[in-house]
Every structure is written in C-alpha cells, then in structure tokens.
Amino acid sequence: MKKSLKNNLGLKLLAFLFAFLLWLIVVNIDNPVKSKTFSGIPVIVEHSEVLTEQQKTYQIIDDTQNVNVTVSAKRRILSNIKAEDIVVTADIKEMYLDSQIPLKVTINGYEGNYENAVTNPRNLQIKIEENVSKTTYITPMATGQVRDGYVLGKLQTDPETVTINGPESLVGKISKVVAAVDVSGLAEDSTLESELVLYDEDNNVIDQSRLANNLGNFGVNVVVTLYKTRTVPIHVDTSEVTVKEGYSIASVKLAPEEIEIAGPTEVLNEVESIEVPAEELGGEEIDSRTELNIDLTKYLPKNIQLADSMASSVIVTIALERDGTRNYELPIGSITVKNLDDDLRMSYSKTDNLEVHVKGAKEYLDALDIERIASINLKEYKKAGTYTVPVLIELPEGCSQEGEVEVEIILEKKENGG
C-alpha cells in the first residue's frame, strides 16, 4: 500500500497544480481587473523654485490644472479607492519643450495594489514668462454716506504705494490700484482697513491669484478725514454791470441764494459768506434780461470746499426795465385760464416766470399787482395740440404794456370723461 502511494506522487502533483489553476480561475472570475475614471483631480506642481531662481514664473494653460485619472485594479481594490487618495504631480525639473511636464500618479495607501493609473491629458501644459515688479500709487475710494452734517474731507492710504510682482503679461495690464472703504454712518475721523483691487485700462478687475505684493499680511489702511458743514449766503457785487442808455437794472436774483460749505471747524467758523467780485459780472452793456452762470469754486476760501461738489455754481439773473417802465415777473401759476373746453385738459410747456413790461406813472406802477390781472382765453382752442397763446394783462387806466407776452400751452383730450 505504501509503495502504491509513493508511486502516485506525480499524479498527486498534477492534481495539486490543477486545483491551484482552478482556484486562480475562480478568484479572477469573482474578483476581475476593472477600470474606473476619477474626474477633476488637481495637479500639484513640484520644484517651481527652479523658475523662481531664474526670475521667471509660469501659468497653467489649456485647463490642464485638473485632470482625469483612469485606474485599473482588482474590483475589490478599486471599490475602495477614493478621489482624495489620488495624487497627481508635475515636476518642473522634468519639463521638456519649455511647456510640457509629464504627470505622475500616486494612489496613497494602495502602492503596488493596482495595475496602472493613467492621466488624461498626459502632460501639464504651462507658459513661462518673465517675473516683473511694478510700484504704483494706491487710490483711496469711499462708498456709502457719512452722517448728516458731515462730508468727506480727505482720503489717504497708508502706505501710499504698493509693489506688485508677477507675470509680465499680467502686471503690464495694471492701470490703477484702488483701496475702497465703506464710510456709511461715520461721524468722526477714522482709519479703516481695506483690500486692494486692481483694474486694467478698461476698468475691469484683474485676478490677483497669480500676483504678489510687498504688503503681505499687513494690508492697507485708509485714513478718512471728515469735515463739518455750514450754510452761508452768496453775495454778488453788481457794481460793474453796465446797461445801455434808456435802461436800468430792475432786479438781481441769485439761484441759489446760499450754499452749503465744508471744511475744518476752525476755518469753517470764520466764513460768513461767499463773495463774488464785481469783475465777474463786468462786460458788454446789456439791454435785456441776462443770466450768468458763475463757478463758485473759484471764490472759496482756502481749505474750504462745497458740501455737494455737483452744486458748484450760482445763476445770477439781471432783469432790466426801460426808463419810465417797470419790469414785473409773472409766475405761470398765477395766470387765470378762461373758456377751457370741458373735454380738454391744459398744461404749460415751461414753468419759468414770464416778464411783463409796464409803462406808467410811479404811483400806478407801485400799486400794480401783476399776478391778479393776467389771463389767457382758450375760447378758440377746441382740439388737442400745442399752442402759443397771448397773455392778456388788464392794466388800469394810466398804464400801458410794453411788448407782447405769450405762453406755450399743451391741450390734451380727457380720457373717459376724466
């Protein structure tokens, strides 16, 4: 019996090999090699200091900063691999053609337990540029409104300049550097923290992710100085206004008559009025109503500014009258409207006062109330449209009107009898 067993050793070995092969087949059928693609895996660039030492920088192009990785491994292994286990690196030392860097894949925790891992694309595409610096002034900017009774005085950044470092193509686009702060509700001088915003010449914001500056973590502050406000009258010297023979000045009116100014308190308290000198109104002789637009900023005291920079002028209206004639201003709203058709409604094209010139004895002119004796008669105007109609002035005996007065009206059809 023992001899029989020994004589069958070869058969036993054959049976063992057959069983092992059968096991391998079963295992591979139950746990085959499969492939899975992981998307959006970020590429880590190594040894970028190689370029930095050469005063150069790089930019990843063609959207190759994130790649897809296809991993082939046994099904059981593959099912456990997660995207965060996959590390894709690009070593600048291995760059070729000055733009291509081969990608290398490592799967943490599964070294040697997978068949292969392939990236798509296979290379990181980069563009190499000179690294340059630019020093420029920082422009402070404020948003929001300070508290009533105050205006923005001065804005100053600390520091006043910044040095920006980065790719030549990007640094070259910088047109201005702005530090903006919100001053809403401020009622005292303040120092506010700000972040820098870079703009190109078309006022587009520049992405700073590839740029660096010398301020680092210190950032920039904006020093905000507030001024108090005060309202003062405007005085205009009319002594050099000249009129033609037979005329005299009837009135001089200012719009506005006062202005709001701002400045340091000690200076502001000394300003009683804004004075417009006589030479501003001097010039040729006039023989009709004249309007002059005068820039007030020229006559502001030192260290004083307008509270509203948009309201920088005063309109001086000089009304004339002939000798023996009185000039009256007739408000549009005081004109009596007669015989307006019931199916029409009326409005005026303009709301400016009208000028009426009346000749007569002084005692009659002094007593004349022009607003009570002006009217228009619309008896002949029955259709919608725009018309110029005469203004009728019912003057007392002893007075006469110099010239005609007209007003432009708009007639519109009423809707639904309204």
Short mmCIF file of C-alpha atoms in Angstrom, two decimals, residues 44 67 115 192 214 216 225 241 258 285 347 352 367 383 396-397:
data_model
loop_
_atom_site.label_atom_id
_atom_site.label_comp_id
_atom_site.label_asym_id
_atom_site.label_seq_id
_atom_site.Cartn_x
_atom_site.Cartn_y
_atom_site.Cartn_z
CA ILE A 44 0.43 69.54 -7.76
CA VAL A 67 -7.10 66.08 -14.97
CA GLU A 115 -2.42 47.54 -12.23
CA LEU A 192 -10.34 101.77 8.09
CA ASN A 214 5.05 93.77 -0.76
CA GLY A 216 1.71 90.80 2.55
CA THR A 225 -10.93 112.80 7.48
CA VAL A 241 -22.80 145.67 -14.55
CA GLU A 258 -26.99 130.37 -0.15
CA GLU A 285 -23.56 146.69 -21.97
CA SER A 347 -50.65 122.21 -19.04
CA ASP A 352 -40.40 129.69 -15.94
CA ALA A 367 -49.62 149.74 -6.71
CA LYS A 383 -58.59 120.50 -30.34
CA PRO A 396 -55.54 150.15 -15.04
CA GLU A 397 -56.00 153.49 -16.77
#
